PDB file of C-alpha atoms in Angstrom:
ATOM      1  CA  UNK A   1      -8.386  14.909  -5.356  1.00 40.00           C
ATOM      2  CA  UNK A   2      -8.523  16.635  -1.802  1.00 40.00           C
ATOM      3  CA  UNK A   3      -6.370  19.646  -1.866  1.00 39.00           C
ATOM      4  CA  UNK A   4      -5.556  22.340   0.798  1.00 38.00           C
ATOM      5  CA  UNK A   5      -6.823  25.433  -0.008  1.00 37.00           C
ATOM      6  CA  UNK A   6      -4.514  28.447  -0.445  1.00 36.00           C
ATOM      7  CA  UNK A   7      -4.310  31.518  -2.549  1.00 34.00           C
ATOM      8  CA  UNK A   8      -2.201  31.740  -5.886  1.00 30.00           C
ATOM      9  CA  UNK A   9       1.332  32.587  -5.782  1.00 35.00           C
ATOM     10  CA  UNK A  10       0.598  35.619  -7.169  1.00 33.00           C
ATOM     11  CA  UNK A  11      -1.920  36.972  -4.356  1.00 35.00           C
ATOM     12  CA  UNK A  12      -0.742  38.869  -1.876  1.00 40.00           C
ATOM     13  CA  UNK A  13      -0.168  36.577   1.860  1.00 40.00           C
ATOM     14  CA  UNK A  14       0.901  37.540   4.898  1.00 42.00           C
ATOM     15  CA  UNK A  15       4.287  36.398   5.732  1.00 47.00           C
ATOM     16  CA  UNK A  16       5.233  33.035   6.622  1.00 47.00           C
ATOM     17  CA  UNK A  17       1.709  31.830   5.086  1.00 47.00           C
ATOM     18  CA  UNK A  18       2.131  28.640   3.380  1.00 46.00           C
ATOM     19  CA  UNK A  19       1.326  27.940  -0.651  1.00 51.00           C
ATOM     20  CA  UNK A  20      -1.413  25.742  -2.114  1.00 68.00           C
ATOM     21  CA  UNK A  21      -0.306  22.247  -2.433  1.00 75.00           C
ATOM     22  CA  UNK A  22      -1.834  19.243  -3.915  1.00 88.00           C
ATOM     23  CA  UNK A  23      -2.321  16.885  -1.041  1.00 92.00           C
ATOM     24  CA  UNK A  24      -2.521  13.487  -2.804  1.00 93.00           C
ATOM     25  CA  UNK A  25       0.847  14.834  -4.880  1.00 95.00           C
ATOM     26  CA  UNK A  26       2.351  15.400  -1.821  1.00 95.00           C
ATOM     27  CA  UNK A  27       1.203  12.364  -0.054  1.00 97.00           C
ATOM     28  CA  UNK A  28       2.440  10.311  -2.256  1.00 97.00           C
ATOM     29  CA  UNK A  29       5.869  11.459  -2.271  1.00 97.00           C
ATOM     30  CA  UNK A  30       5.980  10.907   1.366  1.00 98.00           C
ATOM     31  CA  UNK A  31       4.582   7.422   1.105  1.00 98.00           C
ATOM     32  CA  UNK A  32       7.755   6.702  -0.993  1.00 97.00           C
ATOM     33  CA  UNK A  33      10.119   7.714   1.952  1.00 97.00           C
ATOM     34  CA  UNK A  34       8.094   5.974   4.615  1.00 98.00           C
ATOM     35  CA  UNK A  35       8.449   2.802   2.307  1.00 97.00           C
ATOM     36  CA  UNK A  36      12.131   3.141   2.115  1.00 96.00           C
ATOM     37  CA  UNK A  37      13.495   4.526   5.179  1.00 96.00           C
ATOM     38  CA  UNK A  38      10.351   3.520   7.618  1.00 96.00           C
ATOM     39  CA  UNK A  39       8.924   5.482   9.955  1.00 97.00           C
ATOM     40  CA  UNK A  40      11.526   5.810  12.591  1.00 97.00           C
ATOM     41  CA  UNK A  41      14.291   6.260  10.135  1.00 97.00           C
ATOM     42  CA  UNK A  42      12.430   9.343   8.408  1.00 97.00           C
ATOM     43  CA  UNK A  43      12.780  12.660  10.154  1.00 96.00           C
ATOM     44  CA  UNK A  44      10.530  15.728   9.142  1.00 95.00           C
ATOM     45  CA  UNK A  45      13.677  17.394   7.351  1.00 95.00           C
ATOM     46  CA  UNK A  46      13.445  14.206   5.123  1.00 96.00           C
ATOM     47  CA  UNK A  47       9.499  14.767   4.725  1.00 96.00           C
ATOM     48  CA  UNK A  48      10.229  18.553   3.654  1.00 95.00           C
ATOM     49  CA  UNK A  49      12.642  17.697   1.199  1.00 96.00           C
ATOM     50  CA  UNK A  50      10.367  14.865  -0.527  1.00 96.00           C
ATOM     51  CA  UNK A  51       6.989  16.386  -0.033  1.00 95.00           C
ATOM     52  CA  UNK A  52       8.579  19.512  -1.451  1.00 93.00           C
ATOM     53  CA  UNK A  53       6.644  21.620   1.357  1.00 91.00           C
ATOM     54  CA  UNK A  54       7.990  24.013   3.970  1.00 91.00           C
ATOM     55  CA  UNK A  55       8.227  22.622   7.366  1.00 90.00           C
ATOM     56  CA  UNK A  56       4.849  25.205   8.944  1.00 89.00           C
ATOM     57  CA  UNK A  57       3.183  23.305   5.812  1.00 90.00           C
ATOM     58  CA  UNK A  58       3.299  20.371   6.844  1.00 91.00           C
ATOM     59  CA  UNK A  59       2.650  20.870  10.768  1.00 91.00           C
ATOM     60  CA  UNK A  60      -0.213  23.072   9.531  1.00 91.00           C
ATOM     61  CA  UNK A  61      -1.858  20.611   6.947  1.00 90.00           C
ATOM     62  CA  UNK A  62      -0.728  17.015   9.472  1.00 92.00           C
ATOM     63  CA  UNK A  63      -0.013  18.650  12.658  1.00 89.00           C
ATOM     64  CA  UNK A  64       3.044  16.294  13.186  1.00 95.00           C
ATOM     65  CA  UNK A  65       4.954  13.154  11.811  1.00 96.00           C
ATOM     66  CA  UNK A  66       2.605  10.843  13.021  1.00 97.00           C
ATOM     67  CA  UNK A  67      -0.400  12.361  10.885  1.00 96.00           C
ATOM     68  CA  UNK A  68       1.492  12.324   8.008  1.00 97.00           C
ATOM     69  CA  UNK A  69       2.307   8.427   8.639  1.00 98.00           C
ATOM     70  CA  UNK A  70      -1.058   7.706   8.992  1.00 97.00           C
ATOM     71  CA  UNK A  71      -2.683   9.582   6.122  1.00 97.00           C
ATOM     72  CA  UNK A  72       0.292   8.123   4.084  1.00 98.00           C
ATOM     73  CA  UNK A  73      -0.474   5.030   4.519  1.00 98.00           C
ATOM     74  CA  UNK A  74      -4.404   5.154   3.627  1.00 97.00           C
ATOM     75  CA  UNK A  75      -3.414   6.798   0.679  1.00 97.00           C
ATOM     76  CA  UNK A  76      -1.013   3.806  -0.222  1.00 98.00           C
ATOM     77  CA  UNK A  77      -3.522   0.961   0.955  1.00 98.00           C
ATOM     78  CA  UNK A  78      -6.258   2.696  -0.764  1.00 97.00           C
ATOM     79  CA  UNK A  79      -4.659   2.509  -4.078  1.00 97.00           C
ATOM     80  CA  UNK A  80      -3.115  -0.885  -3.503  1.00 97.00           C
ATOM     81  CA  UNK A  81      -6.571  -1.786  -3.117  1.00 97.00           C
ATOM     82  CA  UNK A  82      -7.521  -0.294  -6.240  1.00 97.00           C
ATOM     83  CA  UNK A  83      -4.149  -1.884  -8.300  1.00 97.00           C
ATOM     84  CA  UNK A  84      -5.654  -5.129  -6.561  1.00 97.00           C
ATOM     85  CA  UNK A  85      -8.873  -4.980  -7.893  1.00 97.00           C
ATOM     86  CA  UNK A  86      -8.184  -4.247 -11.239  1.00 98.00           C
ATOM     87  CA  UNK A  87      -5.921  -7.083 -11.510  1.00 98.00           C
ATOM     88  CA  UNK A  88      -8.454  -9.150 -10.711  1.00 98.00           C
ATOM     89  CA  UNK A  89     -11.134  -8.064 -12.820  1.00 98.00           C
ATOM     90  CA  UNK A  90      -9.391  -9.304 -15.868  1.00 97.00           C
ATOM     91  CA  UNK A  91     -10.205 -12.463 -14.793  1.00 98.00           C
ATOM     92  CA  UNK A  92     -13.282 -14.194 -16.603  1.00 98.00           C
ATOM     93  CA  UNK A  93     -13.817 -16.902 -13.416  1.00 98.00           C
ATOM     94  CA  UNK A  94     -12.826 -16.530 -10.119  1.00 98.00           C
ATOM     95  CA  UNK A  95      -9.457 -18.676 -10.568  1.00 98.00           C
ATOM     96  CA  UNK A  96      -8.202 -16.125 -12.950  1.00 98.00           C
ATOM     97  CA  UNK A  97      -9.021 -13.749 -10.570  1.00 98.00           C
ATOM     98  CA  UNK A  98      -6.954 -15.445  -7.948  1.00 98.00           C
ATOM     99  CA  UNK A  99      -4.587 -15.833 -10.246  1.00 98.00           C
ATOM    100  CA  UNK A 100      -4.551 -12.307 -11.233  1.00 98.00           C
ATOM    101  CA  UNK A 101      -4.302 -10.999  -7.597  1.00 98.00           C
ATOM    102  CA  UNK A 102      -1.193 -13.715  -6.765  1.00 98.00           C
ATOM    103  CA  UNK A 103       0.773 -12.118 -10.473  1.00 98.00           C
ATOM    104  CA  UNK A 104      -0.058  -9.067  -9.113  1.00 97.00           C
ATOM    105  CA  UNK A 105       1.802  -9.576  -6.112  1.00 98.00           C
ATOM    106  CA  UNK A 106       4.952 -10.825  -7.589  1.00 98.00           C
ATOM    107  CA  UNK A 107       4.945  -7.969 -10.206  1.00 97.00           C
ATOM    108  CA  UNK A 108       5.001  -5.151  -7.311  1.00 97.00           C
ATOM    109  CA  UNK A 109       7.316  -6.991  -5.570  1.00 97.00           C
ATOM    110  CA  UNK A 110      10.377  -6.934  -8.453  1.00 96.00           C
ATOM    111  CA  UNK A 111      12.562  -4.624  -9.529  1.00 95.00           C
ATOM    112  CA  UNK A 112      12.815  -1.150  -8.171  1.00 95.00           C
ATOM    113  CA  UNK A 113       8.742  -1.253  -6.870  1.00 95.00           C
ATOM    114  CA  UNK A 114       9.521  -4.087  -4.877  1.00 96.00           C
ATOM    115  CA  UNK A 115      13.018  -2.543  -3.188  1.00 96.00           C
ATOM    116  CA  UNK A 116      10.499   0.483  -1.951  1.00 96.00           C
ATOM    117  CA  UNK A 117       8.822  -2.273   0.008  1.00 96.00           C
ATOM    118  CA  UNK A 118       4.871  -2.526   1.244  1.00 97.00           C
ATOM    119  CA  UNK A 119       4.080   0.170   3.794  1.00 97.00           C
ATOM    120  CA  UNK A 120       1.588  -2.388   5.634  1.00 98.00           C
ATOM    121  CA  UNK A 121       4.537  -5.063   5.842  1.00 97.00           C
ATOM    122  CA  UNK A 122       6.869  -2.350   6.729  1.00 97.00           C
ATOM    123  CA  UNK A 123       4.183  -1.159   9.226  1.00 97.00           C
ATOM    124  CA  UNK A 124       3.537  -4.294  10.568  1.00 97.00           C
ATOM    125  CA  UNK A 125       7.270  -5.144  11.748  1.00 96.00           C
ATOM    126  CA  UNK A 126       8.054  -1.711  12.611  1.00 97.00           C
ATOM    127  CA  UNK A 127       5.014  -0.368  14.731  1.00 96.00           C
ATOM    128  CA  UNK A 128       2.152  -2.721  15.166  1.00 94.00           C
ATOM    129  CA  UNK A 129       3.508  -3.574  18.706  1.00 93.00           C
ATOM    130  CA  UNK A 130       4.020  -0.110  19.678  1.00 94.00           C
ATOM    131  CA  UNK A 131       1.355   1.599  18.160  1.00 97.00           C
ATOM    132  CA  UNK A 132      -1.658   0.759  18.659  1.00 96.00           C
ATOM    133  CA  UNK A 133      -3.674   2.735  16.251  1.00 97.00           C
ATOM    134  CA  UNK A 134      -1.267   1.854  13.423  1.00 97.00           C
ATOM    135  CA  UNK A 135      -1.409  -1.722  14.656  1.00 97.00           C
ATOM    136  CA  UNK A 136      -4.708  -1.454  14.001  1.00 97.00           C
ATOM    137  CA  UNK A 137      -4.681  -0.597  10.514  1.00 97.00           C
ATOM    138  CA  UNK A 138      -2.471  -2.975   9.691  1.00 98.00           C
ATOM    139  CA  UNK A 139      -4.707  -5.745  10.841  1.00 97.00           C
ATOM    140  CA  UNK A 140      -8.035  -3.687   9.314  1.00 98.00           C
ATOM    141  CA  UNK A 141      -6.074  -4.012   6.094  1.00 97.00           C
ATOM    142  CA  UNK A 142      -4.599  -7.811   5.797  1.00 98.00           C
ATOM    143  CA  UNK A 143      -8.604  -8.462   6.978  1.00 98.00           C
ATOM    144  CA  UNK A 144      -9.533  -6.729   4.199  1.00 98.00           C
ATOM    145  CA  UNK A 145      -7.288  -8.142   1.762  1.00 98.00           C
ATOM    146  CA  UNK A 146      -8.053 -11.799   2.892  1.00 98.00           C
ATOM    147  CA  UNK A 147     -11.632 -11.331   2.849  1.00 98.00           C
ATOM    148  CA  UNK A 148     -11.281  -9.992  -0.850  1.00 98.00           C
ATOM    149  CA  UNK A 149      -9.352 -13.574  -1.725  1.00 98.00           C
ATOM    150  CA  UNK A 150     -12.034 -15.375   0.052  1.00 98.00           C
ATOM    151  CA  UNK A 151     -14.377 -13.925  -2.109  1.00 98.00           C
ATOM    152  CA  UNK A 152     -12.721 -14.501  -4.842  1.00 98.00           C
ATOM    153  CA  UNK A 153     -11.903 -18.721  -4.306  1.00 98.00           C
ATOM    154  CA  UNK A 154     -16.316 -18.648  -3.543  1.00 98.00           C
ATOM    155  CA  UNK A 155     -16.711 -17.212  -6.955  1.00 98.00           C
ATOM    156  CA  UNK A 156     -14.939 -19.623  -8.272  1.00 98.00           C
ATOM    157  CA  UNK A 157     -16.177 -22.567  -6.183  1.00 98.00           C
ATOM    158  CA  UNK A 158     -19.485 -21.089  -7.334  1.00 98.00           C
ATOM    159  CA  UNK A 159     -18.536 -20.824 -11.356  1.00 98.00           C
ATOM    160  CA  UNK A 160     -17.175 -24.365 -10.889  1.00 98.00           C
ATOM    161  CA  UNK A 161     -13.439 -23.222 -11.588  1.00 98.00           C
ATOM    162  CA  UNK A 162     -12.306 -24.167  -8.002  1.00 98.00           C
ATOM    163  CA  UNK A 163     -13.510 -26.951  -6.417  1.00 98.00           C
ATOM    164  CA  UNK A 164     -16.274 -26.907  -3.802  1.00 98.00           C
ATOM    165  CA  UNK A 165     -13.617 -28.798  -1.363  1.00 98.00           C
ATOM    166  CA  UNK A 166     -11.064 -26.016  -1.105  1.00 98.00           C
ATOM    167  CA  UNK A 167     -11.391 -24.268   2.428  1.00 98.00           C
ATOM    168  CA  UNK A 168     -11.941 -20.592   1.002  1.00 98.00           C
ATOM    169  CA  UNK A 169     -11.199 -18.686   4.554  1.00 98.00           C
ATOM    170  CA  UNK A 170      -8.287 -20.464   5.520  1.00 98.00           C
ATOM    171  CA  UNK A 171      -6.657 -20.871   2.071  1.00 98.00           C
ATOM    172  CA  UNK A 172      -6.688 -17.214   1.731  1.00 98.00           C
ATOM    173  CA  UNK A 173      -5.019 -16.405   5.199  1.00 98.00           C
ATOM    174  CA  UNK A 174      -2.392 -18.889   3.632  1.00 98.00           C
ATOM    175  CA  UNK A 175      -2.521 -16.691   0.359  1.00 98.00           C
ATOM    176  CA  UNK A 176      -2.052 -13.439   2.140  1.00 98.00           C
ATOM    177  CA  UNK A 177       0.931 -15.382   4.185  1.00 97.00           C
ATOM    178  CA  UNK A 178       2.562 -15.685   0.511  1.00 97.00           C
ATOM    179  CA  UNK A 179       1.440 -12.114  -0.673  1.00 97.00           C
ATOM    180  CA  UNK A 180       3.266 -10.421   2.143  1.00 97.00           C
ATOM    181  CA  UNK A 181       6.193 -12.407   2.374  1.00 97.00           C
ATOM    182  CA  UNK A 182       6.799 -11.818  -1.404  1.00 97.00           C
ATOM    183  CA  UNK A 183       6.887  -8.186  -0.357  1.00 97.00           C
ATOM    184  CA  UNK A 184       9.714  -9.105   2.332  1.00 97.00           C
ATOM    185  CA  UNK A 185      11.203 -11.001  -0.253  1.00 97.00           C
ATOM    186  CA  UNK A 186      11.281  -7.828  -2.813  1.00 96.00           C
ATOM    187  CA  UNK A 187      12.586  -5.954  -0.388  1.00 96.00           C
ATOM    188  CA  UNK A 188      15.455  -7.670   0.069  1.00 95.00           C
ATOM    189  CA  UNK A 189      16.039  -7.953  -3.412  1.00 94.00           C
ATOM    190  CA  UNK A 190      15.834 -11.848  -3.892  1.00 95.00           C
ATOM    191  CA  UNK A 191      14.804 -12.788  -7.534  1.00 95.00           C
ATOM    192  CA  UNK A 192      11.075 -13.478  -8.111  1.00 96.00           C
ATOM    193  CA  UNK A 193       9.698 -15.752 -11.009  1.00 96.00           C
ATOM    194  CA  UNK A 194       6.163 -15.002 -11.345  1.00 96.00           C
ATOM    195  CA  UNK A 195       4.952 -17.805 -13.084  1.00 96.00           C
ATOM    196  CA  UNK A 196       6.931 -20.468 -11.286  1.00 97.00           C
ATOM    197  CA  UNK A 197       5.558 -19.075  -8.053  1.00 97.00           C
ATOM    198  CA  UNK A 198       1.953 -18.361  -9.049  1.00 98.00           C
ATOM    199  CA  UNK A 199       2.273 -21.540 -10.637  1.00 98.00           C
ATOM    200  CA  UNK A 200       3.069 -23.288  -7.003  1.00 97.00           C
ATOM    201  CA  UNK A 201       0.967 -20.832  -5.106  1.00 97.00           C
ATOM    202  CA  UNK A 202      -2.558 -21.506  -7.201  1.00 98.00           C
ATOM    203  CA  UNK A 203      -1.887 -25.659  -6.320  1.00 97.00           C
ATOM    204  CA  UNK A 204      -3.819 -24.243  -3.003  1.00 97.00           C
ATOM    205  CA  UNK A 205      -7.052 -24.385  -5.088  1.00 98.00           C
ATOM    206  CA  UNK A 206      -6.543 -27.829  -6.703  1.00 95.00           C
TER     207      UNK A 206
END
């Protein structure tokens, strides 16, 4: 893990000069406020008190809000990404792989995971039109994760577990319709039945 260097608590600092931190650590708490209060809603006081950092910290480690946002939320994609994968490389054929990813889905978008909401969702609603450099992320990411379900449903078309007929490109812009919206859905605390709705979900591929 990246960290930002600083001496021991125990050295001697000039005043004012800021302790070592664990960046990821830190990140992560702040991608936790940004998923539940959004990005306008958050105020640096509110970054301080979750990142458990001093305010010069965190203007001297992100320079201002806006940093933090945005390495926030590559932390968060890039382990999404890697919750994602895993998933679906429990899959023996690239069905169950679909499969996996779709369960996946549903799974972080119960309970108390799912009221926290998806930063690129979140993102997407809040500051794509605003901001264009988070805009672009946003997009860079939902490309990403549809071109990871594309190849997916041509593994399978080429293991013979989903039919050759099945438009892979524009069946998973459909499935990454469903995966975010099940993220809207979590957030607004509806009930989700995973295997009802993978169930309906994976009749894409018949």
């Amino acid at each position: 893990m990246q960290k930002i260097a600083r001496r021991s608590p125990s050295a001697q600092r000039p005043p004012g000069r800021p302790r070592e931190f664990d960046i990821d650590t830190a990140l992560d708490r702040a991608v936790r406020v940004f998923r539940e209060r959004g990005y306008h809603a958050t105020s640096i006081g509110d970054l301080t008190a979750a990142m458990r950092l001093a305010t010069g910290s965190i203007y001297k480690a992100f320079r201002d809000k806006h940093a933090v946002f945005l390495a926030a939320f590559e932390r968060y994609t890039a382990r999404r990404q890697e919750q994602t994968r895993s998933a679906a490389a429990q899959g023996v054929n690239g069905r169950e792989r679909v499969r996996n990813v779709l369960r996946s889905y549903v799974e972080h978008s119960r309970g108390d995971e799912g009221r926290r909401g998806c930063l690129v969702v979140g993102s997407a609603v809040e500051l794509s039109a605003l901001d264009p450099e988070i805009g672009a992320r946003v997009i860079a990411q939902l490309r990403s994760n549809e071109n990871f379900i594309a190849g997916l449903i041509r593994e399978g078309q080429a293991d013979g577990s989903i039919p050759g007929s099945v438009a892979a490109g524009d069946t998973a812009r459909l499935m990454i319709c469903i995966t975010q919206g099940l993220r809207v859905v979590g957030k607004a605390r509806l009930p989700l039945d995973a295997d009802r709705l993978v169930a309906v979900a994976m009749k894409l591929l018949a």
